[in-house]
XYZ file of C-alpha atoms in Angstrom:
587
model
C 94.864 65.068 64.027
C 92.655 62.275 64.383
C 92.497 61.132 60.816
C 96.011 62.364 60.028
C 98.054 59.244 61.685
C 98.374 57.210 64.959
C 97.592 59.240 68.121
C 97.454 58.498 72.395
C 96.114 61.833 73.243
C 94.932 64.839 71.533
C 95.385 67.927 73.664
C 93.336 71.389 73.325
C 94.661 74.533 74.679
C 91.597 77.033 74.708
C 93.220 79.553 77.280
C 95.370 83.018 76.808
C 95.215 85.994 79.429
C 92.622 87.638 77.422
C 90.382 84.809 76.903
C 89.942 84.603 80.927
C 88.474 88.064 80.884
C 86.093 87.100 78.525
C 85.155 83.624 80.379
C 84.856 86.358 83.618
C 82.435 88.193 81.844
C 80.332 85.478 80.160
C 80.194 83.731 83.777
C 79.476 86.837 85.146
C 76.202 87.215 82.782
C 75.199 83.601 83.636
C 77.010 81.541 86.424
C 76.626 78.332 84.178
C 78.695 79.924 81.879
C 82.804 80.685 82.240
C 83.669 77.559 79.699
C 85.020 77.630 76.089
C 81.522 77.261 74.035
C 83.197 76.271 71.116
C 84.729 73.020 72.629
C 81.522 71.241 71.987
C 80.893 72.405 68.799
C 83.847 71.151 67.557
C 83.093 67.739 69.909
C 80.672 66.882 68.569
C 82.107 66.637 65.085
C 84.567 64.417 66.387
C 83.645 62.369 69.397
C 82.773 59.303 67.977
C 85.803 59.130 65.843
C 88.097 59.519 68.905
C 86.664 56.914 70.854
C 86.725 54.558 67.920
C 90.604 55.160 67.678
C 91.176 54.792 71.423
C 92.141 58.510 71.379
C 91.884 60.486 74.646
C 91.447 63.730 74.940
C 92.432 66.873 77.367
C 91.287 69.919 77.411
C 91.483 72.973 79.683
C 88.635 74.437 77.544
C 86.570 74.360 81.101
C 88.166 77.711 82.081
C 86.565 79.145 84.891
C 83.504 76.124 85.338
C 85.209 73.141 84.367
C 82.295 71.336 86.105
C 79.954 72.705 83.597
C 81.644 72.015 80.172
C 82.379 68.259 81.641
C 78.326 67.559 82.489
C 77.836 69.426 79.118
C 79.924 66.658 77.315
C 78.231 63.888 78.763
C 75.083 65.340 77.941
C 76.218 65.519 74.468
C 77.903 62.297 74.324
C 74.553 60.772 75.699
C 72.374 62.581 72.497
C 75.163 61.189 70.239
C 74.994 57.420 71.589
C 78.947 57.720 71.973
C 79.207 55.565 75.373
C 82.245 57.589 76.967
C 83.552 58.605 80.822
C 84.443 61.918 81.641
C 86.215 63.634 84.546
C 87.425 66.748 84.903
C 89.794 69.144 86.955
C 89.038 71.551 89.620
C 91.254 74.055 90.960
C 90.088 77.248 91.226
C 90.599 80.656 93.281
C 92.966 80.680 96.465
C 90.839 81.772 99.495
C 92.874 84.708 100.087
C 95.128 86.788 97.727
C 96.988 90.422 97.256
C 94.821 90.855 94.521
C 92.462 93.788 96.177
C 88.690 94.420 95.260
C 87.353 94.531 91.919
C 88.698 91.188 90.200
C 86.713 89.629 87.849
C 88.779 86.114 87.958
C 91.639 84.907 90.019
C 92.682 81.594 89.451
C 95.911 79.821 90.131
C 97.818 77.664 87.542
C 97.991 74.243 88.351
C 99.698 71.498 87.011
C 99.145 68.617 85.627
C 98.800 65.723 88.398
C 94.864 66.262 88.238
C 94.647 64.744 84.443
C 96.911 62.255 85.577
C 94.611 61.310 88.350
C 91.111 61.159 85.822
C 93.394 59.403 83.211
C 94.663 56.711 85.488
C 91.194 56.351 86.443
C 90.248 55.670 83.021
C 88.840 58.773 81.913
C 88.690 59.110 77.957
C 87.989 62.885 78.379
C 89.398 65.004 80.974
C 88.501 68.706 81.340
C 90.219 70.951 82.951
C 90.221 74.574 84.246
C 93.547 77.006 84.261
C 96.353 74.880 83.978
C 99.780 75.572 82.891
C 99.955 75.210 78.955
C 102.169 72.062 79.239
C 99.988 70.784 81.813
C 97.961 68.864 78.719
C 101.513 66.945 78.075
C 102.990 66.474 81.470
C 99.438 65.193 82.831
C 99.083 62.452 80.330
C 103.263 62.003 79.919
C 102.993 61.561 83.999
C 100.163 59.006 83.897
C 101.525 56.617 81.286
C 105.158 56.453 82.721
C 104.281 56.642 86.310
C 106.189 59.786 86.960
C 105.916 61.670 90.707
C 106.883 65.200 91.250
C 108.610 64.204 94.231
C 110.729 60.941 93.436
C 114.141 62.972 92.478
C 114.582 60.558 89.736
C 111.615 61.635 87.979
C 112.520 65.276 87.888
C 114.610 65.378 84.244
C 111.511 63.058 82.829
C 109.021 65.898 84.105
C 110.981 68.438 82.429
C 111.911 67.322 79.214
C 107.569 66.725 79.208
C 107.454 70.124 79.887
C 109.234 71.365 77.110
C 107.785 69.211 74.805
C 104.825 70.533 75.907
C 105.525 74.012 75.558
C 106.432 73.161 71.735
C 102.961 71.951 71.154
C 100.846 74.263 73.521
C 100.999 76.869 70.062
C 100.091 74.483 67.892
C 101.664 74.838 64.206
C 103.635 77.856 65.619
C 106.171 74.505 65.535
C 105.628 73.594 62.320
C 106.259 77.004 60.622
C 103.590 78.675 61.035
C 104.883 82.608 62.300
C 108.279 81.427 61.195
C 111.135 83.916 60.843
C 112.735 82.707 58.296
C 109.390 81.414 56.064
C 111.303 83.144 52.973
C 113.819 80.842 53.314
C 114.184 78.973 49.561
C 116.987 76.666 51.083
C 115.211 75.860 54.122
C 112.273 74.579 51.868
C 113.903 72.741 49.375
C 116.016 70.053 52.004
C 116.816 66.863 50.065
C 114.438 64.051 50.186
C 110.465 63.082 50.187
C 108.705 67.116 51.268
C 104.952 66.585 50.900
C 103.577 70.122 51.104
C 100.107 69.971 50.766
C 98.166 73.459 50.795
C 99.567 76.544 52.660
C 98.453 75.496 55.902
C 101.295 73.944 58.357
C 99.881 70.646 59.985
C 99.364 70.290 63.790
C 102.939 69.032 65.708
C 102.870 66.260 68.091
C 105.266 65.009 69.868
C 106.682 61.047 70.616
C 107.370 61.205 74.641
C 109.436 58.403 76.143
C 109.979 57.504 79.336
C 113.123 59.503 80.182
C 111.073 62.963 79.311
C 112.965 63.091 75.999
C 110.726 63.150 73.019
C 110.803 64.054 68.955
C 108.320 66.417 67.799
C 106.990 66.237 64.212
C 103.563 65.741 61.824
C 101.759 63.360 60.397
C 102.733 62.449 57.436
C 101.428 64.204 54.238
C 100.450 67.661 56.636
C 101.531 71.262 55.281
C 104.362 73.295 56.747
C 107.903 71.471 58.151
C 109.258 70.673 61.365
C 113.068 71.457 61.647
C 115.701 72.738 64.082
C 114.950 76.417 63.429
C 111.287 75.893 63.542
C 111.318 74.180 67.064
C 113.798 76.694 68.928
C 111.534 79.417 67.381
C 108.555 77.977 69.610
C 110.756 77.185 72.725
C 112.252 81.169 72.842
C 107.970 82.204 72.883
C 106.488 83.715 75.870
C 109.894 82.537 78.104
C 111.983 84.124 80.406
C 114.555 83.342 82.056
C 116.948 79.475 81.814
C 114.695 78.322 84.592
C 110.896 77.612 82.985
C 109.435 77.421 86.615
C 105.735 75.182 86.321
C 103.564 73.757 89.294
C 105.295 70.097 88.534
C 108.951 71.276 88.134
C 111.340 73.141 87.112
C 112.722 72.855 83.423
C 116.237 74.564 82.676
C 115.987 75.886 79.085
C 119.541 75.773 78.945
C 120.138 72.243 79.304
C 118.100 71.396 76.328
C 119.457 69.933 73.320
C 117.856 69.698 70.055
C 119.233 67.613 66.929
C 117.389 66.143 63.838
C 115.733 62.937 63.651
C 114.903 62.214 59.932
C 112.424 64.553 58.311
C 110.225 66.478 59.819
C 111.540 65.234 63.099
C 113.785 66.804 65.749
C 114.627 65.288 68.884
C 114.551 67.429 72.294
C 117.214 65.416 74.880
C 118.710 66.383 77.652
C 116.195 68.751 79.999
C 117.406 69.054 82.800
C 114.558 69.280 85.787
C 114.330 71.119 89.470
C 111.800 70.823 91.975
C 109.023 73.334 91.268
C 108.662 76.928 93.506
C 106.722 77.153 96.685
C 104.442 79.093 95.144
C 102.039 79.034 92.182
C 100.805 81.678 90.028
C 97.492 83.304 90.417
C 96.406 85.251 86.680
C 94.072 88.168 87.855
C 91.637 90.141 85.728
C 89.449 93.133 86.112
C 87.974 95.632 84.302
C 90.604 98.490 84.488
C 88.456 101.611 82.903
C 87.181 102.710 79.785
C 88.938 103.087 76.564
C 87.714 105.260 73.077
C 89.854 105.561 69.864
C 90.235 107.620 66.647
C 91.955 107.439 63.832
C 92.381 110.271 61.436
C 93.700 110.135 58.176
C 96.181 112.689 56.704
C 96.998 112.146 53.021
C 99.595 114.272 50.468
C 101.329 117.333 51.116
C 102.496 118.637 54.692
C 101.755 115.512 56.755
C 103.579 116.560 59.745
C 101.862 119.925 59.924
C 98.606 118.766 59.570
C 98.988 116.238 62.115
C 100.234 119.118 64.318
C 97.262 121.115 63.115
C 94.233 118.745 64.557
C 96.081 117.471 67.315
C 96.652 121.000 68.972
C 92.707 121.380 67.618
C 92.007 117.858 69.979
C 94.179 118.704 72.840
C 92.216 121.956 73.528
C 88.464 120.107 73.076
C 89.836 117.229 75.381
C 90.705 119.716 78.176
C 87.310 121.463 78.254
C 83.685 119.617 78.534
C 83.868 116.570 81.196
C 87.268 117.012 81.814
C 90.616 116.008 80.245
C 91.210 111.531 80.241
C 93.433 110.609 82.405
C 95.553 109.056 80.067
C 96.156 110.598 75.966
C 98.560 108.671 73.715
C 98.790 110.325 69.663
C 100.773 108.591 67.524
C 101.829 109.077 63.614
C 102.180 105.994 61.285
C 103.569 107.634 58.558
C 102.454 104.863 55.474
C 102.384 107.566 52.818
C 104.502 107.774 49.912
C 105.004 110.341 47.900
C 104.084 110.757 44.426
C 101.844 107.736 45.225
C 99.717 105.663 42.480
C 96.517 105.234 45.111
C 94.798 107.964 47.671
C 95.465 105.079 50.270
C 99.234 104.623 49.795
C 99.547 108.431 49.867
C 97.966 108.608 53.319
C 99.347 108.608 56.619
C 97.356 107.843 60.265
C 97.209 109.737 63.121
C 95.741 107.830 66.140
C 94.732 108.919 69.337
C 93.469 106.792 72.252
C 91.928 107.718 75.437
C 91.491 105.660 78.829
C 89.719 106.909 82.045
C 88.110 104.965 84.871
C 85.083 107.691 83.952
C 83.393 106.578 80.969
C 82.394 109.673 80.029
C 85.643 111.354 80.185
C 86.462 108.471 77.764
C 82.995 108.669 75.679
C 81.463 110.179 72.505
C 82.576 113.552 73.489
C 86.022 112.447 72.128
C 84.825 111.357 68.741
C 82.419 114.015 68.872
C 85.312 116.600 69.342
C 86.605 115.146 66.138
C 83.699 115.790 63.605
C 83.086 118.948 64.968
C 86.512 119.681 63.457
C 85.545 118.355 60.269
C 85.245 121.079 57.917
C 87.782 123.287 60.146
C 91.306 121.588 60.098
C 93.656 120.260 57.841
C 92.833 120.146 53.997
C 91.194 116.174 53.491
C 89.466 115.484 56.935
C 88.275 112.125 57.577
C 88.595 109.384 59.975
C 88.077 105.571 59.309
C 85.257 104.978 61.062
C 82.328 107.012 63.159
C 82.862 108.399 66.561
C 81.377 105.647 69.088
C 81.035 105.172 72.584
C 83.998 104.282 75.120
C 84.241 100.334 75.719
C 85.566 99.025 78.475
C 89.352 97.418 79.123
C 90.671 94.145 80.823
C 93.408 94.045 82.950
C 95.743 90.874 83.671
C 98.132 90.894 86.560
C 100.385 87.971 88.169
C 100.535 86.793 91.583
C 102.264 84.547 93.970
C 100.548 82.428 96.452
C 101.648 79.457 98.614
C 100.459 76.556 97.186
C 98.998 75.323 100.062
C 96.450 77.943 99.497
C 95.193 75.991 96.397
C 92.988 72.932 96.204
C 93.773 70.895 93.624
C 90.568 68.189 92.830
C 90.330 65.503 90.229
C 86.536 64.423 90.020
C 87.105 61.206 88.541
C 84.641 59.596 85.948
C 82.328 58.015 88.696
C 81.884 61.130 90.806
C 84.863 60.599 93.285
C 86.675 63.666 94.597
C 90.170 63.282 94.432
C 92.889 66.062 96.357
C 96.033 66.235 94.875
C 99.009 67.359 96.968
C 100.956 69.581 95.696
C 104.875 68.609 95.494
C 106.495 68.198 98.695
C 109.845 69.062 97.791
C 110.188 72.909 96.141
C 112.927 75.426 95.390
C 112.659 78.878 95.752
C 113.115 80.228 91.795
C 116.238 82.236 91.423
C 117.957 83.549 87.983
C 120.178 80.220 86.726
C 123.975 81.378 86.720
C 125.205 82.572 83.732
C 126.630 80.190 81.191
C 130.349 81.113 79.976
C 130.175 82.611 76.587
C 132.524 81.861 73.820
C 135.597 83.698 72.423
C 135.283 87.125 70.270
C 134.976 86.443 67.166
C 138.168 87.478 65.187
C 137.874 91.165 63.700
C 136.960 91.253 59.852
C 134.952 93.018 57.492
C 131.874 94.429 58.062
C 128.149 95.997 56.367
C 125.488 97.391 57.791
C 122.583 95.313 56.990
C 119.360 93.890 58.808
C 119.825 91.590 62.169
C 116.932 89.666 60.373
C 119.354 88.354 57.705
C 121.632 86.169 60.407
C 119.015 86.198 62.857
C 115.479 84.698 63.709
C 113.134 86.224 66.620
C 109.515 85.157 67.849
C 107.969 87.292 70.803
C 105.041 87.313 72.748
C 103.397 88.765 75.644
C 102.908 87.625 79.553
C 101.027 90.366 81.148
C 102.252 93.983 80.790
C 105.883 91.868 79.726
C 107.252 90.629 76.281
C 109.735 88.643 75.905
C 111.837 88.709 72.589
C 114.253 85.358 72.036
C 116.922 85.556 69.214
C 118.832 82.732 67.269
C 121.003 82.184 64.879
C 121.120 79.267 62.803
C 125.086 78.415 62.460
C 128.095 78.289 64.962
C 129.785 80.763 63.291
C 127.061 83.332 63.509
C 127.050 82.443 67.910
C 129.695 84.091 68.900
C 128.599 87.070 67.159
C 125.505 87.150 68.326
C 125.749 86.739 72.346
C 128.762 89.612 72.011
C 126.717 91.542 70.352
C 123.177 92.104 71.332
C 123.358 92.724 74.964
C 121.062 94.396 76.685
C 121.877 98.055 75.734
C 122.175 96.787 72.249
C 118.226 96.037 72.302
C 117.743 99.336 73.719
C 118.962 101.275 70.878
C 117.791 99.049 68.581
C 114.197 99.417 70.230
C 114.121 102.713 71.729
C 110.453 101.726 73.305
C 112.524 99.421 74.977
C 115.323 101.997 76.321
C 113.439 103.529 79.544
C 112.350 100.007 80.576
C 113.868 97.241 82.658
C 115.280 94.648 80.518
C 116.819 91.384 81.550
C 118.620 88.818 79.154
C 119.394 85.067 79.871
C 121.968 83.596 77.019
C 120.492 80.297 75.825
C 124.380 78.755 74.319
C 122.856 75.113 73.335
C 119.936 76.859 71.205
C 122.529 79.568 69.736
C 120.020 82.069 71.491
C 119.028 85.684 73.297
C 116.096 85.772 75.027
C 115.220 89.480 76.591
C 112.385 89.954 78.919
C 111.015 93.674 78.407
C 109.329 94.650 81.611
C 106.464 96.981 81.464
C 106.171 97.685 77.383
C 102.300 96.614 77.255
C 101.298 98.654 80.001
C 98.399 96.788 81.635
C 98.616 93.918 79.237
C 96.805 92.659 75.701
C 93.028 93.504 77.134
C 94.198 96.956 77.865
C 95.655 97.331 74.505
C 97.896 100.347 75.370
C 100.311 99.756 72.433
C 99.818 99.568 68.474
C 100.702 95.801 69.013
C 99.239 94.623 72.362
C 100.846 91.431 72.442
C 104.043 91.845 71.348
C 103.686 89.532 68.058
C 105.926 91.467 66.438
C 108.153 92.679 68.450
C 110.659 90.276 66.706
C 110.580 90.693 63.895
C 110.626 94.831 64.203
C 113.987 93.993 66.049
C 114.644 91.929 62.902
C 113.956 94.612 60.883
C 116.614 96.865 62.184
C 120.217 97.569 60.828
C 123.554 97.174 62.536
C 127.284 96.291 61.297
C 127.325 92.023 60.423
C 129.943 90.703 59.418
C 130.246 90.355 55.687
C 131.233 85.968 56.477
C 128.098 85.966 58.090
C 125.779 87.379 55.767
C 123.917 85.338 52.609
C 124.517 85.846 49.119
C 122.717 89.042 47.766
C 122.284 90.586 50.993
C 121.108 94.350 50.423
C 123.479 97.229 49.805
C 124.476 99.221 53.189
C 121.466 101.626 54.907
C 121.391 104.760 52.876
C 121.077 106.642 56.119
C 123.252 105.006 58.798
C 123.100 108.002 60.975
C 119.672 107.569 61.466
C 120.130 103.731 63.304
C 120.649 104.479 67.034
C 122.915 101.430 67.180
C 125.871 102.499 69.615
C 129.406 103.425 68.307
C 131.174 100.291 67.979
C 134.184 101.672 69.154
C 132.992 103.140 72.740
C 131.057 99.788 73.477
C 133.335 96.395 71.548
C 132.103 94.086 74.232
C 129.654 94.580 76.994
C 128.966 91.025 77.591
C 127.139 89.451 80.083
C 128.232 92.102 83.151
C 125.724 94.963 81.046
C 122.969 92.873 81.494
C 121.298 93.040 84.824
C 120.382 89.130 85.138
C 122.153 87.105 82.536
């Protein structure tokens, strides 16, 4: 980024839920510790160039001891001869919290009027701890325009930072990197000048101006592309509801409009802003137990038997000894094939995982039951890897506070202290109304085929919650869409999905779905109590899945029909032709 073209500010996003339970533990081996250690490593590669350029950087790489990491930069700026002022960002734990006994961290999300504070003061590095991901845009956006979370007229600017900022926090994630529809041959041959250098996508940035509206692209030359489809991708990730609720304000999702720019550049306009809720949230984590895993592998003839063969065998050894887990979960990928070329690709896996606050309940004995059983099971015993010991699991949970019970401190580049007050003027979040959706589509011919073929997902996780958000690429394919995968759509679609709270909020100027699936990663990524604990690809397994498209809608050489279309759970047509917004608890 710093060789690549010009540049104001270079922003680092170190942070994710389970990268705070790791900073809790490292602090909680050495109280100087709790920082990103590889934010210096990679400084020092690059300092000098960045102050040579007149390129400032922010970081919230300070995690849980922002103080630390900033006296470690000057310290390395000082062995480097790079003269250079740093401040960073303190925020910290509330005093007081619902959180109960046991938490390894607890700190609230803050936003970003601390870096504005250390940049106005002429900071050319500003650390921070947890701040909201587009807390590294809004806080520089804020300082440069002059921008206040309470002047009323500032409120759209704030936003429309915030959403820029949101595009960037994931870096080429908006450039195509995780990109639905990377297969896409039309997509990637556009008319004019497409350096493509490499497989890698180049970082995004974005050009802010002062009304909050900005166009996000690449330097020129960079891999990957930045389009319409690539940018809505990265605004549906790890969102909710129309109202984006942040410490600074309030951005409403649906107001935003997106529309090219000239290649490689799309310009976000419109964002509409709120004042921010009362309260800010407070990420918890603690060690929730102990956790041991096995994975057996059944290959050929008779899979289903034999995995009904060792797990009866495992069920009896895990009631007897120490006593049965408190939690058991088996499940059967069934990758064989038959008549298969390779042992590997005639093999199936049957996994079991085990959690317990004991960790002995959770320990060897449950690999140990396994070997035992070695030469007395199924025909072709083996696992993938030796019994071990249990490890132990994170847990993240949310939570609420005031925000008065927060401290928010800029410690500027000559030592002052600096208290930030929060906004004065906050709404209390509620779900935006629902916008009105557009006419049926007219009736026409139909094949069963995958959603993936009209359709684009990206999902993600935020705690023990995914969210998946859907879009199509056309006007056409709109109406379709928001008629037709309502809530109890997804719920067939995904039966994980169908004993679970699900809320949807219908996104018209994006052409999008987004679903918030309460509850499908248990205890969250840490406690990795599903196959994928983060919900990557939750997408594009709802992608993946067929249901009756119209035949307008599809591309040329879409597949033939599902050879078994009583096997898709995807509801009669007939008993359910529109269940629109009313079947979805909070549109």
């Amino acid at each position: 980024m710093l060789t690549g073209g010009p540049l104001d500010v270079l922003t680092g996003d170190y942070l994710a839920e389970l990268t705070l339970l790791i900073l809790g533990r490292d602090r909680r081996k050495d109280p100087a510790l709790g920082y990103a250690k590889t934010f210096p490593r990679q400084l020092e590669e690059c300092l000098g160039l960045a102050v040579d350029r007149g390129v400032r950087i922010v970081t919230n790489a300070g995690g849980l001891n922002p103080a630390a990491l900033a006296d470690e930069v000057r310290t390395l700026a000082a062995r480097l001869g790079v003269p250079v002022r740093v401040a960073h960002v303190e925020g910290g734990t509330p005093a007081d919290g619902p959180w109960g006994r046991g938490a390894l961290t607890a700190d609230a999300y803050l936003g970003g009027a601390g870096i504005a504070a250390c940049l106005r003061a002429g900071a050319d590095i500003v650390v921070t701890g947890r701040v909201t991901d587009a807390a590294l845009v809004t806080g520089p956006a804020a300082a440069h325009f002059g921008w206040d979370p309470d002047d009323p007229d500032d409120l759209d600017a704030l936003a429309g930072a915030v959403v820029a900022g949101h595009v960037l926090e994931c870096g080429t994630q908006a450039t195509g990197g995780n990109y639905a529809f990377f297969t896409d041959a039309a997509a990637r041959t556009r008319p004019g000048p497409r350096p493509r250098p490499g497989l890698r996508p180049g970082f995004p940035l974005a050009e802010i101006r002062s009304d909050g509206s900005s166009v996000v692209t690449k330097h020129p030359g960079t891999g990957g592309r930045v389009d319409i489809g690539t940018v809505t991708a990265q605004l549906l990730y790890e969102t909710g509801g129309a109202r984006y609720a942040g410490p600074d304000v309030t951005a409403r999702l649906d107001s935003v409009r997106l529309e090219p720019d000239g290649p490689d550049r799309v310009r976000i306009s419109g964002v509409r802003g709120e004042p921010p809720p009362p309260s800010l949230k407070v990420g918890v984590t603690r060690v929730g137990g102990w956790r041991n895993e096995v994975v057996l592998v059944l290959t050929g003839l008779d899979i289903e038997a034999k995995a009904a063969l060792v797990k009866a065998q495992m069920e009896e050894a895990l009631d007897a000894g120490a006593g049965r887990p408190a939690e058991v979960r088996w499940e059967l990928s069934r990758t064989d094939r038959a008549d298969a070329d390779t042992e590997e690709r005639a093999s199936a896996y049957l996994r079991l995982v085990v959690r317990d606050r004991d960790p002995v309940r959770a320990g060897r004995a449950i690999g140990s039951a396994a070997v035992e059983l070695a030469l007395g099971s199924y025909p072709g015993f083996h696992a993938t890897a030796p019994p071990g010991d249990a490890a132990p699991y994170g847990v993240f949970t949310a939570h609420y506070v005031d925000a008065s019970a927060v401290t928010h401190t800029a410690v500027l580049p000559d030592g002052t202290r600096t208290v930030l007050p929060h906004p004065a003027r906050t709404r209390p979040l509620a779900p935006a109304p629902p916008p009105p959706l557009p006419p049926l589509p007219p009736p026409g011919p139909t094949r069963r085929a995958p959603l993936g073929l009209v359709a684009g997902a990206r999902s993600g996780d935020k705690g023990g919650d995914a969210n998946i958000g859907v879009w199509v690429r056309s006007d056409a394919a709109w109406p379709w869409l928001v008629h037709t995968l309502t809530t109890d759509r997804l719920r067939a679609l995904l039966p994980e999905t169908a004993p679970l709270a699900v809320d949807r909020a219908v996104l018209p100027n994006l052409r999008a779905v987004n679903f918030t699936v309460y509850g499908i990663l248990g205890e969250g990524v840490a406690a990795r109590a599903r196959f994928d604990p983060q919900a990557k690809a939750l997408g594009e397994w709802l992608r993946s899945r067929w249901l009756d498209i119209p035949e307008a809608l599809l591309p040329d050489g879409a597949p033939d029909p599902d050879p078994d279309p009583d096997s898709d759970p995807d509801p009669d047509p007939d008993s359910d032709p529109d269940p629109g917004p009313d079947s979805d608890p909070d549109p």
